[in-house]
Amino acid sequence: MFTGSRRLPGLKRSVRDPGAFIRLARSNLELWANLVIIAWAVTFAILQGTGFAITLGTVFAIWAILAVSLNLVVGFTGLLSVGHIGFFGIGAYTVAVLTSNASYEQLRTEAIPTFGWPFFAALPVGVVLAGLTAVAVGVVFNRFRDDIFVLVSFGFAIICFNVFLNARAVTRGAFGIHEVAKPQIGGWVFDDELSFLALAVVFLLVVVLLSWFIVTSSFGRVLTAIREDERATEVFGYQVTHYKLTVWVLSAMMAAAAGGLFASWTTFIDPNSFVLLESILLVSIVILGGLATIWGSLLGAMTFVLLEEGMRFVPGLPDQYVGQARQVVLGVLLVLLMLFRPQGLLGRYRL
Amino acid sequence: MRRRSWLSLRSSKRTWESSDPAGPIVNDMEEQNGPSAITRENGSSADAESEPLDGPFILEMVNVSVRYGAVSALEDASLGVRKGEVVAVMGPNGAGKSTVLKGLMGLAPVVSGQVYWRGERLTSATHEIVKHGIAFVPQGRRLFTHLTIEENLEMGCPYLRDRAEVRRRMDSVMELFPVLHQKRRDLASQMSGGQQQMLALGRGLMADPELLLLDEPTLGLAPNIVKEVFHTIAVISDRLGTTIMVVEHNIKGVLDIVDRAYILDTGRIVFEGTPTAVRETNILAEVFLGKVQQAGPDEQ
Amino acid sequence: MSSAAEGPTPYALETVDVRKHFGGVHAVDGLSIGIPRGEITCVVGPNGSGKSTLINLLSGMLPLDGGLVVVDGVRLRVVKPHETPGLGVTRTFQDVRLFDQITVWDNIMVVLTERRLLPSLFERPRPGQRERTEQILRNVGMWEKRRSLAMDLSYGQRKLLEIGRAMALNVNTYLFDEPFAGLFPQMLERVKEIMRQMRSEGRTILFISHNMDIVRELSDHLIVMDSGRLLTEGDAEEVLAQPEVIEAYLGV
Amino acid sequence: MLRFAAYREGQGRILAAALTTAAAAYVVWKIAESPDQAVQFAFNGLSVGAVYALLALGFTLVYSTVWFFDLYYGAAAAMGAYGVFYLRTSETVGGNHVNNPYVSAVFALVVAGVIAWALHESLFRRLERRSNPTTLRAASGLLAATAGIYTGFVLTNPDHLHMLLSPAAGVTVAVAVGGVVYGVLQRLFVGTAAAPLLIISAIAGCVVGAYCGLLVAGAPGSRLYLSWIVSCLVAGAVGVALYRGLYVYMRQRARSPLIMLVASLGVLLAITAATAIVFESAPRPLPRAFGSDSWALWGGNIKGFNVFTVGVAIAGFAGLLLLLKKTALGRTIRAIGDDEEVAKVVGINTTVVIAIVFFIGAVFAAAAGLLSGHDTAIQPRMGLLLMLKGWIASVVGGIGNLYGAVVGGFALGMVEQFGIWDLAGEWKDVISFLILILFLSFWPRGLLPRG
Amino acid sequence: ADEPTPTPTAAPTATPTPVPPFKIGVMESLTGPGETYGTVSNQAKQLAIDEINAAGGIDGRMIELVVEDSKCSAQDAITAYRKLTDVDGVKIILGTSCSGAMLGAAPLAEADGVVLFSGLATNPDIAEAGDYIFRTAMSDAQLGIDTGNLLWADGIRTLATITEATDYAEGVRRSSVARFEELGGEVVAEERYPSDITDFRSQLTKLFNADPDALHIAAQAEFSGGTIVKQSRELGFDGPIYSEVVPVGATALEVAGEAATGLKAVTADLDPANRVAQRVLQDFRARYDYVTLPWYLGSAYDDVYITAECLKRTGDDQDADGFRDCLYDITWSGAIGENYSFDDKGEVVGLSNLVVEVLPLSERTEENQGYRVLGGAPTP
Ligand SMILES: Nc1ncnc2c1ncn2[C@@H]1O[C@H](COP(=O)(O)OP(=O)(O)OP(=O)(O)O)[C@@H](O)[C@H]1O
Ligand SMILES: Nc1ncnc2c1ncn2[C@@H]1O[C@H](COP(=O)(O)OP(=O)(O)OP(=O)(O)O)[C@@H](O)[C@H]1O
Ligand SMILES: [Mg+2]
Ligand SMILES: [Mg+2]
């Protein structure tokens, strides 16, 4: 809010103090980060052809929804949750189960009831279901803070994965669910890549606006206060648990929406897409982009997608190492960020 | 010869547990004066003022600037302490008093300037500085809360191998603050704020320092204990020649016991002089008023 | 207790046989006191006599082990911290607790905003709130620091900000835990002035201090605690002249 | 004795007590129903519990000193296990050597760096006043380089581990024996001049050391067990290097432990992925250690190796307890756990002490990793999983409490087994996490909270 | 194919060709749960492609493989698929090695008219996945029926099963158990385990407590298969153990060691009399210094040759429809069998499974793969 005026004295001082000049340059890192990443994305899109760029755009939109929603919890409220992938999974599975029309008559695979709902009917159900789960989970998790919260949220991610894997009567377990329906409005089906991208971006916009609305409100300010000192916030008359629960549920619902999109986009889901590691990567994205900044999360998601896909094109890197190499790069990035810029690429707030 | 130690304050009832050559000498001194003889109210500081100490600084800070990120907490500050002196550092909140002490101890990000100890540059890390004989009691009674009180005191001189000496120092501290003796097996976290402050002070004394840096030693203490602390400071300095640098807000109390005072305002040293001078010039009020005038327009 | 009491009792706050122990330590041990409405009450006592614990109990930061707290005639066995402002009570902390990584400005704003969930989502800073924030920040001398993060302040500045934050909450009873500790004399004046002004607005103040000058000057009513119990109470000068108080607390 | 953290309201405590009783009753009923299975479960629980306890011990030590969850800890567990694999592939399944010069070089560099730093902190600091700094720097550089090259040699020639390590083993034993003998002699002959005692103990140390060295050199079978030591030490060295190279700088500036948590998350991600690149991501077995045959006992079966693991856990616990409670170093460690800055202020070289803590922690993790690797198998992601288990165990036991760590470790091991008695085994993780969450709701500070 | 040039990404061999090479996509699970399969399959394909190219390609045109990692996950298969089709412009994709990944990419391929041709994906659902989806891997359906028959024939009446929670293993277990129960057998206890665990003792303890006649293992990873066998014996179980394919893989047998002796499995195996098969194994060992999953290796190898044959017939790597029709037409004899072809669902017909029994440790050699063949699966 006050960034502009804060810089001015620095400029004045830099005339007689070279150190201040370096600091000034460094304080523009945000700008550089923005420019570099966007330029990278554009170059990538141009080089790789529109088809692939559209695919990546959709992947980005989904990750970005997740990152923005998680930032509400991690960055603004200060609850370092590693369990977000669970809500993503709940959304995805609900949409998959409700919309799939696949016939599983064959003897060899597990059959589950099919409903054949349209996507836009199933999605709200998934979102609400995730919300309800979040309420139940949140009531319990509200007791925990800091490290313990991290631990139990790890637990939540693992529990969710196991439920997806083992509740075979609903999820078909390891078989996964096929033929998830594409979104459809009236007669208009979003079954080509471009229209799906458009839909995903609309979702992303809605999520971003909603998040922006939340964090600029008084509600958002209370969240940051809770992040800083929960007990002291209580003394000023805020029922902290309600605030935490509300933002937790909202964030879970956004993640579930992303999950629904994801299921519909891939048309097939199985538990492997909802493993703990993905959740950890998601937290990394949020931290990479910057805590308590929405634009940062977008940038973080962008970086992540570019890293993931860009790695495929690194010369001399054998294909089987692409996935791992991406993790190595991400890990090293995290370390460097924490070392030199603990607030992330764009953030103000430090962990 | 071994320099005189504040430890000699301990009453003569207890016997020396080691064959420390300094023992008998100190003991003698004690008997001459007796613990009650050193009880000295305000008047004594006047002696110190009448014959101001002279000679080179044993600790000197030259043009030190400290910066926390964009905040400049100390700018070109130069100050020094002579051997045996008690020096106060005063100033409004946020003036940089704590920063001065932290800068001396290597705990603050010093961006320019030097610190000299006995004429040599002091560049080492904090834990090395301590070995030169400087002890620091930080602001806000920071203790090892999961150690017992005894262990906390022992931590005051972690590298002292001579158990008997440790014991003796501990006894002396406990004599100074009897409550510590009562609770010696309790965890430090189980004490009230004031008791914790005593423990912090005691831990600093355990190092048997040549220079003692105290950051608000009376913060949150009950009046009787405040008196005791000031008294102890006066005694340590006066009788044993321990050099002391103290940051205080309790101006009335501190001006009575110090030889000199530095006054800081917004990171600069604005005044240096004897307590009398401070009282006469009414500098403290000026500093404060100046600040108020500054605060009027925005600092953009 | 000559003040014009409007409520059913002359007390803004009362404790009835309140108890709190930590392991074997009886920090507050059957304490029954009353804080007169519209006056400045001071609690003094040796270190570790349970003063901070008392405030913690009154504000719900610690659960009661026994006894009652009576706020404005409402008898409470369980004090929930988030309900205390509703009952007209707020506090500061001995170890200052601010919202470190948000600005000084927002630290005050947090207190001024809507308490209900849904409306708070739709609330943006209103001019009234802005003015109030500015007024408070100027009052505690922190206006020029409004854009720094609270964690970048010095000890005393933090203390002032915390007092300001409590002031922002427009309640009847303020509990200040050592508001004067670590403050520069002229800042002391300012805080004293703030307190006097609060009193003149008819608010009740309870504060802890070890600074006898201030206690004498400011307090209408003095409570002396020792080992979790009430040692004596009454007018400051009289109480401070009592021999047991001198022995337990003031020293000779 | 169990001290339960005071829970807010009475009902909570009653509920918790009821749940505990119900759980106990359930277990008793089950045991009565099928004692054989109970015995087997207990054995299984004991053997995994020992690993968890080891993990929890190191975890709790590190955590209660630096107050952040060092996720490198997980990577250390994996490194311990993969170190053995790396050194002993010729004895493992697949048979193809993974010996990779880059990997060896990296670790050689790390070891050299750590040694250089250690020398700098110990010798250099002390001799600073007396001799020429350049000489000292050169000397410590030389020593460190030698150590690095030696490490590189050891790592690239795992088939000659016994030969290469015999001098090191000999020297270590010699020093240890010499020290012990000297201590004993000093006690026995109080007042005797130091010199003769010193000579006697030196001779004793040298003789025993030389004998041990020869013994090791002549026993190729010792290679496996030497590789344990090597990988533990290397994992420890990496821990120290990380602390000195990363965390120190972060701690200087950081306002929150979460920064280090995230940085170490980065370290864990990177090391896990790098492990998967070098060793492939499929699980691998470690070579057969002793005690791989199972004994039938009271209707169950248990391997000798599992008993050994339990022994290691208990020994580790006793060692740590002695260190923390009885030695000055231990007191220092606890003090740093309370307030690092003040520890510096009173004159403690906190960087060195914390580095030692990290070393010990990483060694514990590595030991746990390789023991569990021998018992079952290794895979790159094992680090994350083991770390989670160690974390849970230490939280359940009460962070910062060694007794708690051991209790928590074994408790977790048992819960994992008995929890799935009536449920399908695939719910194992779900059960243990549900129990964890339930437990934390009632005892947020663990069974035996610190202080 | 003698020169050991382990090129990770296939580059056409030395001889420069004026015509651009045929571009064929490959999706394999190079990382993730299907890593072993993906890697072996990829290596076999490289072997075949290098042979073909060294022999002059297809009428002088080389074949180039573009490899992507599908990580055994549907989502990654989709991104890999998109990358192959959009960036590299391929119309024919060999792969993938995991059924899950295959089923993820199949609807897209079907919609785009891209041929997906797998040598390893065994999920029965793949039969229904579409017109452009083919495989030389046999569906799990048959494997399960054979196991059920075998169990019954061996006099097993009560069974305990332990199953890896993956689509493949679940599928195999279901079909085996269905057949076994159809014949009158009873499953007295069943357990599942997630792919990443290495300690199966608690599950096994429960299984053995039910006192079954035999244990049935359905594993996807060789490692877990081998470990289960080992840990079963450690826990004192001495009944017979049955399984399919995976636990008799080379790695599994090494992990299990002596404990595996007597283990019976239904598996597809390369015929020792098949000269192509033996040559492929030999070449593979010479080039990569190991052999595992020989049948799947052979299947991947055959896929490349079938592809080459069809490319020869169509002469265009962009003509997916022609390629598809070619596959429906073709009858092939290669490493995994003689005269096999594809039915109208793209399923392979003309191949069959064998029953094998693991030999004692001392008798296992590289040649016999550690087991002896007992013959075809029994029919009741
Ligand atoms: N860690 C820090 N980061 C940023 N700014 C800081 C930090 N510590 C102190 N400051 C700033 O430096 C200035 C001097 O602080 P210092 O603690 O030295 O004040 P002080 O004179 O001791 O005040 P007090 O009497 O309130 O303790 C203050 O303006 C404070 O805001
Ligand atoms: N969290 C705690 N755990 C254990 N004991 C405590 C705790 N808090 C306070 N105590 C004990 O309770 C007693 C009263 O403490 P309290 O902080 O209320 O004292 P106080 O009157 O505020 O003292 P001071 O003037 O020094 O701040 C002390 O003996 C202290 O040791
Ligand atoms: Mg200060
Ligand atoms: Mg207090």
Coordinates of C-alpha atoms in Angstrom, one line a residue, chain C residues 66-238:
Chain C
G66 CA -11.7 -21.7 41.6
G67 CA -13.9 -18.7 42.5
L68 CA -15.8 -16.2 40.6
V69 CA -15.2 -13.1 38.5
V70 CA -17.9 -10.6 38.6
V71 CA -18.0 -8.2 35.7
D72 CA -20.5 -5.4 35.9
G73 CA -22.6 -7.6 38.1
V74 CA -22.3 -10.6 35.8
R75 CA -21.0 -13.6 37.6
L76 CA -18.6 -15.7 35.6
R77 CA -17.0 -19.0 36.5
V78 CA -15.4 -19.3 33.1
V79 CA -14.1 -16.1 31.5
K80 CA -13.6 -16.5 27.7
P81 CA -11.0 -14.1 26.4
H82 CA -13.0 -13.2 23.3
E83 CA -16.0 -12.3 25.4
T84 CA -14.2 -9.9 27.7
P85 CA -14.5 -6.9 25.4
G86 CA -18.2 -7.5 25.2
L87 CA -18.2 -7.3 28.9
G88 CA -16.3 -4.1 28.7
V89 CA -12.8 -5.3 29.7
T90 CA -9.6 -5.1 27.8
R91 CA -5.9 -5.4 28.8
T92 CA -2.3 -5.1 27.9
F93 CA 0.5 -7.6 28.6
Q94 CA 3.5 -7.5 30.8
D95 CA 5.6 -9.0 27.9
V96 CA 4.2 -6.8 25.2
R97 CA 2.2 -8.8 22.6
L98 CA 1.6 -7.0 19.3
F99 CA 0.7 -8.2 15.9
D100 CA 4.3 -8.2 14.8
Q101 CA 4.3 -8.5 11.1
I102 CA 1.6 -6.0 10.4
T103 CA 2.0 -2.2 10.4
V104 CA 1.5 0.0 13.4
W105 CA -1.5 1.4 11.7
D106 CA -3.1 -2.0 11.1
N107 CA -2.4 -2.9 14.7
I108 CA -4.8 -0.3 15.7
M109 CA -7.3 -0.9 12.9
V110 CA -7.6 -4.5 13.9
V111 CA -9.2 -3.4 17.1
L112 CA -11.6 -1.0 15.5
T113 CA -13.3 -3.4 13.1
E114 CA -16.5 -5.3 13.0
R115 CA -16.7 -8.3 15.3
R116 CA -19.3 -10.3 13.4
L117 CA -18.0 -12.6 10.7
L118 CA -20.1 -11.9 7.7
P119 CA -20.3 -8.1 8.0
S120 CA -16.6 -8.0 8.6
L121 CA -16.1 -9.6 5.2
F122 CA -17.8 -6.7 3.6
E123 CA -16.2 -4.0 5.7
R124 CA -13.5 -1.7 4.3
P125 CA -11.8 1.0 6.4
R126 CA -14.2 3.7 7.1
P127 CA -13.3 7.3 7.5
G128 CA -14.4 7.2 11.1
Q129 CA -12.0 4.4 11.8
R130 CA -9.2 6.1 10.1
E131 CA -9.7 9.2 12.1
R132 CA -9.8 7.3 15.3
T133 CA -6.7 5.4 14.4
E134 CA -4.9 8.6 13.6
Q135 CA -6.1 10.2 16.8
I136 CA -4.9 7.3 18.9
L137 CA -1.5 7.0 17.2
R138 CA -0.9 10.7 17.7
N139 CA -2.0 10.4 21.2
V140 CA 0.7 7.8 22.0
G141 CA 3.3 9.5 19.8
M142 CA 3.4 6.7 17.3
W143 CA 2.0 8.5 14.3
E144 CA 5.3 8.9 12.6
K145 CA 6.0 5.2 13.0
R146 CA 2.6 4.2 11.5
R147 CA 4.1 2.5 8.5
S148 CA 6.7 0.4 10.2
L149 CA 6.0 -3.1 11.2
A150 CA 5.3 -3.5 14.8
M151 CA 8.3 -5.8 15.2
D152 CA 10.7 -3.1 14.2
L153 CA 9.8 -1.0 17.2
S154 CA 11.9 -0.6 20.3
Y155 CA 10.7 -1.9 23.6
G156 CA 9.1 1.3 24.8
Q157 CA 7.6 2.0 21.5
R158 CA 6.0 -1.4 21.6
K159 CA 4.7 -0.7 25.0
L160 CA 3.1 2.6 23.8
L161 CA 1.6 1.0 20.8
E162 CA 0.1 -1.7 23.0
I163 CA -1.5 0.9 25.2
G164 CA -2.8 2.6 22.1
R165 CA -4.3 -0.6 20.9
A166 CA -6.1 -1.1 24.1
M167 CA -7.4 2.5 24.0
A168 CA -8.7 1.8 20.6
L169 CA -11.1 -0.6 22.1
N170 CA -13.7 1.6 23.5
V171 CA -14.6 -0.2 26.7
N172 CA -15.2 0.7 30.3
T173 CA -12.5 -1.2 32.1
Y174 CA -8.8 -1.3 31.2
L175 CA -6.3 -3.7 32.8
F176 CA -2.8 -2.5 32.3
D177 CA 0.1 -4.8 33.2
E178 CA 3.1 -2.7 34.1
P179 CA 2.3 0.0 31.5
F180 CA 5.1 2.2 32.8
A181 CA 7.9 -0.3 32.9
G182 CA 10.7 0.6 30.5
L183 CA 9.3 4.0 29.6
F184 CA 11.2 7.2 29.3
P185 CA 10.1 9.8 31.8
Q186 CA 8.3 12.0 29.4
M187 CA 6.6 9.0 27.9
L188 CA 5.5 8.3 31.4
E189 CA 3.8 11.6 31.5
R190 CA 2.0 10.9 28.3
V191 CA 0.7 7.6 29.6
K192 CA -0.3 9.1 32.8
E193 CA -2.1 11.8 30.9
I194 CA -3.8 9.2 28.9
M195 CA -5.0 7.4 32.0
R196 CA -6.2 10.5 33.6
Q197 CA -8.2 11.4 30.6
M198 CA -9.7 7.9 30.5
R199 CA -10.7 8.4 34.1
S200 CA -12.3 11.7 33.3
E201 CA -14.3 9.9 30.7
G202 CA -15.6 7.7 33.5
R203 CA -13.7 4.6 32.6
T204 CA -12.2 2.2 35.1
I205 CA -8.5 1.4 35.1
L206 CA -6.6 -1.2 36.9
F207 CA -2.8 -1.1 36.5
I208 CA 0.2 -2.8 37.9
S209 CA 3.3 -0.8 38.6
H210 CA 6.4 -0.8 40.7
N211 CA 7.0 2.9 40.3
M212 CA 5.8 4.3 43.7
D213 CA 5.8 7.9 42.5
I214 CA 3.4 7.1 39.8
V215 CA 1.3 4.9 42.1
R216 CA 1.0 7.7 44.6
E217 CA 0.2 10.2 42.0
L218 CA -2.2 8.3 39.9
S219 CA -4.1 5.8 42.0
D220 CA -7.4 6.5 43.7
H221 CA -7.3 3.1 45.2
L222 CA -4.4 0.8 46.0
I223 CA -4.4 -2.9 46.3
V224 CA -1.3 -4.6 47.8
M225 CA -0.9 -8.3 47.1
D226 CA 1.5 -10.7 48.6
S227 CA 1.9 -14.4 47.7
G228 CA -1.4 -14.4 45.9
R229 CA -3.4 -12.9 48.7
L230 CA -4.7 -9.5 49.5
L231 CA -2.3 -7.8 51.9
T232 CA -4.2 -4.6 52.3
E233 CA -6.1 -2.1 50.3
G234 CA -7.2 1.5 50.5
D235 CA -5.9 5.0 49.8
A236 CA -2.4 5.0 48.3
E237 CA -0.7 7.2 50.9
E238 CA -2.2 5.4 53.8

